Amino acid sequence: MPLVENGRIVEDRYVRVAADGPIPERVPIIVPAQRFLAEADSLVRRDGSLGVDWPNDRRVAELEPWLGHLALIALNFPKFKDGRAYSQARLLRETYSFGGMLRATGEVLRDQFHFLVRAGFDSFEVKKPADAAVFAEVLARYSVYYQPGADGRAPALRRRLQGGAAPKVRETA
Amino acid sequence: MYIYDSIDRTLVAERVAEFRDQVARRLSGELTEDEFKPLRLMNGVYLQLHAYMLRIANPYGTLSSRQLRQLAHVARRYDRGYGHFTTRQNIQFHWIKLEQLPDAMADLAAVGMHGMQTSGNNVRNITTDQWAGVAPDEIEDPRIWAEIIRQHVTLHPEFSFMPRKFKICVGAASHDRAALRIHDLAFRLHRNAGGEAGFEVMVGGGLGRTPYLAQTIRPFLKKCDLLSYVEAVLRTYNQFGRRDNIWKARIKILVHDLGAEAFAKEVEAEWQSIKDGPLALDAATVAEIASRFVYPDYEALEDGPPELAAARRADGRFDRWVNNAVANHKKSGYAIVTLSLKPEGGTPGDATAVQMDALADLADRYSFGEIRIGHEQNLALPHVAQRDLPAVWRALDALGLATPNIGLVSDIISCPGLDYCSLANARSIPIAQEITRRFHDLDRQRDLGRLHINISGCINACGHHHVGHIGILGVEKNGEEFYQITLGGEADDHAVLGTLIGPAVPYAKVADVVEDIAAAYLDLRTGPDELFIDTLKRTGIEPFRERVYAAR
Amino acid sequence: MASPLERKIKITGPVVVTANRVADGAVIYRDADGDWTTSLDAAAVATDAARAHALIAEANADDLRAVGAYIAPVELTEAGGRRPGNLRELIRLSGPTIELPVTFGI
Ligand code: HEM
Ligand code: SF4
């Protein structure tokens, strides 16, 4: 499953650790939620980047005390149609100002890319290699957005006011 | 009418390009049906019994003549020369081919139209009162707020994969013509005691298998908080709405399970954290959107011009039509004209390309180029000068659009049912047609007065049968078409769900049952001034039930 | 163990496998040559669960041409033809039971 970051396919630096079993030293790790919560005190003191794999049916508010120690949060799309993690991502970015990486995992297909980016994700475990290969191209499909998202782009309502929209061609639609 | 700018047009064009690519990938096999289905649904493309169906959004039911002409063109070029106007102010084409869909969509995009979010688990087309902007009883034009919401939720990154579809409605009149309480989320613009205009917020309405009416969770919301409140409601629903069972996924179930109060508490907590953020609406933003609604340059005219009175005296048919289909306008000397898409023996809501083209011409000539679509599946010309009414009537009459049955027993709301829909248990349209034939005598219809019949071909309730004065629901029994009859539903200010009157009746008996119910009403009413629904409220359903089942 | 699909298939009379064509949505039937046809008379008829299962499995595998394949009842006529086994299938084969809006001038 190719990993896309910064618009390119990259090597995954993170190692996923199991619910039990040893935790490797120094390498970046992603820990399952249960274990993370149970062992958070020691995990945050460990040397090496720390990530957590967070299910989409748990409130992200539970992570609040640890956000400063987390380099990555992996959120899950068990199905393409199950969009709970979009809300989790926006809450993490906008309400809790999480500045680490947000990774989309699970059924991640090309037609979600722009939603994911706009919701604040910046790391993508893409299901199909063919989709990963056209990541940048797919993102270029849309150049205008109506609403503010977690990606800081100017939405249409503001662009119009700032005169950032192309000249207002009055034409009856 | 709302004038699209380059941003609106760019987005729609980019959407067509994306869909063209998705269709190509489906046809080449790169996308499986499982992967493609949610994508086509997000563009309003369903699969029905015979073909694909394309549903086009008409935001808040307003159409320009240019758009209507383009719909006629699409009907001709890519479909079978007609379209079906729905209870959600949309239009559907029932014979479209997947291979040709990108071209059809490109043609629609040329006039700013699209099928975005007319299906799928996102925020659907925002509906309002079809008389918005012209009704004498509204406090302001609700379409400005509907447009602000529409823009905000279009391709929303967070709310495109919710547990289930989500329908939002905005009203601003003292009489609810938009059926606010059957929506997932509804806003009623009104003035508080201090004279400030704001929204009553209602949530959790919906029909289908488990019908609920929306409950008020906030009596007054300031205008500047509209978008942040929408966001908070959607975010709460997106996270906590059920996803394990499609029949329990609508927000109405979440609201019901949590209780409206607990649900409101969740929403308010979320709202508090975002209300002062980027979604707070400032006056400049609202003014910018409002400035792109252009209103007609009305002439200064008096109400009741002499030529109208003379024409009414001279022609009884015209007079009857004026009484039935013409409503007061907020501007003196003008009128709102409702066009019946319910001719005797016709398919409720269908219009041919010929009718659409001719109507576009009429709108240009007599209604400042504007047409409206109402949830009763009728159309309207919203700005007709009263002195032009005779000419408009003659033209509409020639087009078969002047049946004077608005609000009467033959003005039936009906879903497509088993003649088109793959989810149907039973047919809806021929039932509607038979009822219109039984009641073809207009004097008899007028005597029966206001009486709404709603028909759905299955429990999904696309024909709103729960809120019909007489509701007819198709069910299946041992492979035969049967119909359950409910009485006493209402969609407007006093929204209430109808009550089932007894065992389902077979296809061939439905029109007889409706005749029995009508006859029972004529016997029971205190006089011609007591409406069907009022008699029913006074007597309860029992005497009606007796009448219907005594005979069988 | 039988797959859920196999377990579900119970056949009480002759059946065909039908679907909609991907490109235009037209109603199609699986024929005996592993192809699709728009003619019910040319459809392969199964009278036992094994044959029905084989037909639906083939049909489901053909995601490129057909969408939403399922097993539908059919009646055999004395002349050797087929009749749709219920109203839904009749409407799929012959179109809506109502008159379509008149389409003058096109
Ligand atoms: C291919 C044709 C159609 C399909 C497959 C379809 C499907 C559905 C489904 C599954 C629901 C129930 C959703 C739920 O409760 O979660 C529904 C509701 C609804 N449909 Fe349709 N529909 C179709 C055509 C129409 C048409 C033609 C109209 C208008 C005449 C319409 C108007 C509505 C409305 C207003 C509801 C909302 C009822 C509610 O609030 O639950 N639909 N539809
Ligand atoms: S109510 Fe049922 S039969 Fe009618 S259109 Fe909706 S899904 Fe189809």
mmCIF file of C-alpha atoms in Angstrom, chain C:
data_model
loop_
_atom_site.group_PDB
_atom_site.id
_atom_site.type_symbol
_atom_site.label_atom_id
_atom_site.label_comp_id
_atom_site.label_asym_id
_atom_site.label_seq_id
_atom_site.Cartn_x
_atom_site.Cartn_y
_atom_site.Cartn_z
ATOM 1 C CA MET C 1 -19.744 -24.821 4.018
ATOM 2 C CA ALA C 2 -21.866 -23.225 1.374
ATOM 3 C CA SER C 3 -21.310 -19.528 0.785
ATOM 4 C CA PRO C 4 -24.101 -17.254 2.016
ATOM 5 C CA LEU C 5 -25.051 -16.761 -1.589
ATOM 6 C CA GLU C 6 -25.454 -20.444 -2.245
ATOM 7 C CA ARG C 7 -27.450 -20.958 0.866
ATOM 8 C CA LYS C 8 -29.800 -18.198 -0.126
ATOM 9 C CA ILE C 9 -30.641 -19.592 -3.502
ATOM 10 C CA LYS C 10 -33.885 -21.516 -3.299
ATOM 11 C CA ILE C 11 -35.635 -22.088 -6.522
ATOM 12 C CA THR C 12 -39.316 -22.825 -6.782
ATOM 13 C CA GLY C 13 -39.652 -22.525 -10.531
ATOM 14 C CA PRO C 14 -37.717 -21.532 -13.627
ATOM 15 C CA VAL C 15 -35.484 -18.487 -13.279
ATOM 16 C CA VAL C 16 -33.186 -16.295 -15.347
ATOM 17 C CA VAL C 17 -30.326 -14.026 -14.356
ATOM 18 C CA THR C 18 -30.872 -10.401 -15.214
ATOM 19 C CA ALA C 19 -28.999 -7.124 -14.736
ATOM 20 C CA ASN C 20 -28.607 -3.678 -16.269
ATOM 21 C CA ARG C 21 -26.018 -2.951 -18.929
ATOM 22 C CA VAL C 22 -23.242 -0.715 -17.644
ATOM 23 C CA ALA C 23 -22.989 1.543 -20.682
ATOM 24 C CA ASP C 24 -26.643 2.534 -20.998
ATOM 25 C CA GLY C 25 -28.540 0.872 -18.177
ATOM 26 C CA ALA C 26 -30.630 -1.317 -20.524
ATOM 27 C CA VAL C 27 -32.195 -4.471 -19.097
ATOM 28 C CA ILE C 28 -30.170 -7.546 -20.015
ATOM 29 C CA TYR C 29 -30.341 -11.292 -19.407
ATOM 30 C CA ARG C 30 -27.590 -13.848 -19.158
ATOM 31 C CA ASP C 31 -27.642 -16.286 -22.090
ATOM 32 C CA ALA C 32 -26.370 -19.833 -22.396
ATOM 33 C CA ASP C 33 -23.135 -18.743 -24.114
ATOM 34 C CA GLY C 34 -21.972 -16.659 -21.178
ATOM 35 C CA ASP C 35 -22.988 -13.492 -22.942
ATOM 36 C CA TRP C 36 -25.763 -10.967 -22.333
ATOM 37 C CA THR C 37 -28.906 -10.425 -24.357
ATOM 38 C CA THR C 38 -31.733 -7.918 -24.243
ATOM 39 C CA SER C 39 -34.183 -10.628 -25.292
ATOM 40 C CA LEU C 40 -35.837 -12.611 -22.529
ATOM 41 C CA ASP C 41 -36.506 -15.367 -25.019
ATOM 42 C CA ALA C 42 -32.783 -15.752 -25.579
ATOM 43 C CA ALA C 43 -31.980 -15.929 -21.852
ATOM 44 C CA ALA C 44 -30.618 -19.062 -20.210
ATOM 45 C CA VAL C 45 -33.261 -20.589 -17.958
ATOM 46 C CA ALA C 46 -32.251 -22.399 -14.775
ATOM 47 C CA THR C 47 -34.521 -24.834 -13.064
ATOM 48 C CA ASP C 48 -32.246 -25.923 -10.249
ATOM 49 C CA ALA C 49 -30.193 -24.095 -7.652
ATOM 50 C CA ALA C 50 -26.851 -25.305 -8.985
ATOM 51 C CA ARG C 51 -27.476 -23.927 -12.461
ATOM 52 C CA ALA C 52 -28.883 -20.690 -11.067
ATOM 53 C CA HIS C 53 -25.863 -20.361 -8.873
ATOM 54 C CA ALA C 54 -23.505 -20.891 -11.786
ATOM 55 C CA LEU C 55 -25.319 -18.241 -13.840
ATOM 56 C CA ILE C 56 -25.319 -15.634 -11.104
ATOM 57 C CA ALA C 57 -21.664 -16.287 -10.275
ATOM 58 C CA GLU C 58 -20.681 -15.722 -13.925
ATOM 59 C CA ALA C 59 -22.862 -12.646 -14.061
ATOM 60 C CA ASN C 60 -21.383 -11.134 -10.919
ATOM 61 C CA ALA C 61 -17.919 -11.719 -12.284
ATOM 62 C CA ASP C 62 -18.741 -9.589 -15.324
ATOM 63 C CA ASP C 63 -18.565 -6.260 -13.522
ATOM 64 C CA LEU C 64 -17.379 -4.558 -16.695
ATOM 65 C CA ARG C 65 -20.594 -5.076 -18.648
ATOM 66 C CA ALA C 66 -23.369 -5.663 -16.140
ATOM 67 C CA VAL C 67 -24.512 -4.052 -12.936
ATOM 68 C CA GLY C 68 -26.689 -5.391 -10.158
ATOM 69 C CA ALA C 69 -27.213 -8.958 -11.392
ATOM 70 C CA TYR C 70 -29.879 -11.002 -9.647
ATOM 71 C CA ILE C 71 -32.083 -14.043 -10.134
ATOM 72 C CA ALA C 72 -35.576 -13.374 -11.420
ATOM 73 C CA PRO C 73 -38.537 -15.682 -11.874
ATOM 74 C CA VAL C 74 -39.742 -16.480 -15.359
ATOM 75 C CA GLU C 75 -42.666 -18.439 -16.791
ATOM 76 C CA LEU C 76 -42.310 -20.727 -19.753
ATOM 77 C CA THR C 77 -44.998 -20.454 -22.381
ATOM 78 C CA GLU C 78 -46.358 -23.391 -24.291
ATOM 79 C CA ALA C 79 -44.859 -22.081 -27.481
ATOM 80 C CA GLY C 80 -41.425 -22.341 -25.847
ATOM 81 C CA GLY C 81 -41.087 -18.635 -25.117
ATOM 82 C CA ARG C 82 -40.684 -16.862 -21.805
ATOM 83 C CA ARG C 83 -42.857 -14.555 -19.817
ATOM 84 C CA PRO C 84 -41.615 -12.398 -16.932
ATOM 85 C CA GLY C 85 -42.483 -14.071 -13.639
ATOM 86 C CA ASN C 86 -43.825 -10.986 -11.886
ATOM 87 C CA LEU C 87 -44.968 -7.428 -12.478
ATOM 88 C CA ARG C 88 -41.603 -5.883 -11.729
ATOM 89 C CA GLU C 89 -39.927 -8.088 -14.313
ATOM 90 C CA LEU C 90 -42.710 -7.408 -16.784
ATOM 91 C CA ILE C 91 -42.144 -3.670 -16.385
ATOM 92 C CA ARG C 92 -38.409 -4.105 -16.753
ATOM 93 C CA LEU C 93 -38.925 -5.991 -19.988
ATOM 94 C CA SER C 94 -41.708 -3.940 -21.542
ATOM 95 C CA GLY C 95 -41.328 -0.503 -19.993
ATOM 96 C CA PRO C 96 -43.638 1.565 -17.807
ATOM 97 C CA THR C 97 -47.298 0.521 -17.777
ATOM 98 C CA ILE C 98 -48.322 4.121 -18.322
ATOM 99 C CA GLU C 99 -48.209 6.218 -21.415
ATOM 100 C CA LEU C 100 -45.089 8.333 -21.546
ATOM 101 C CA PRO C 101 -45.689 12.054 -21.975
ATOM 102 C CA VAL C 102 -46.458 12.910 -25.570
ATOM 103 C CA THR C 103 -43.327 14.043 -27.282
ATOM 104 C CA PHE C 104 -44.468 16.027 -30.254
ATOM 105 C CA GLY C 105 -42.020 17.968 -32.290
ATOM 106 C CA ILE C 106 -38.830 16.082 -31.526
#
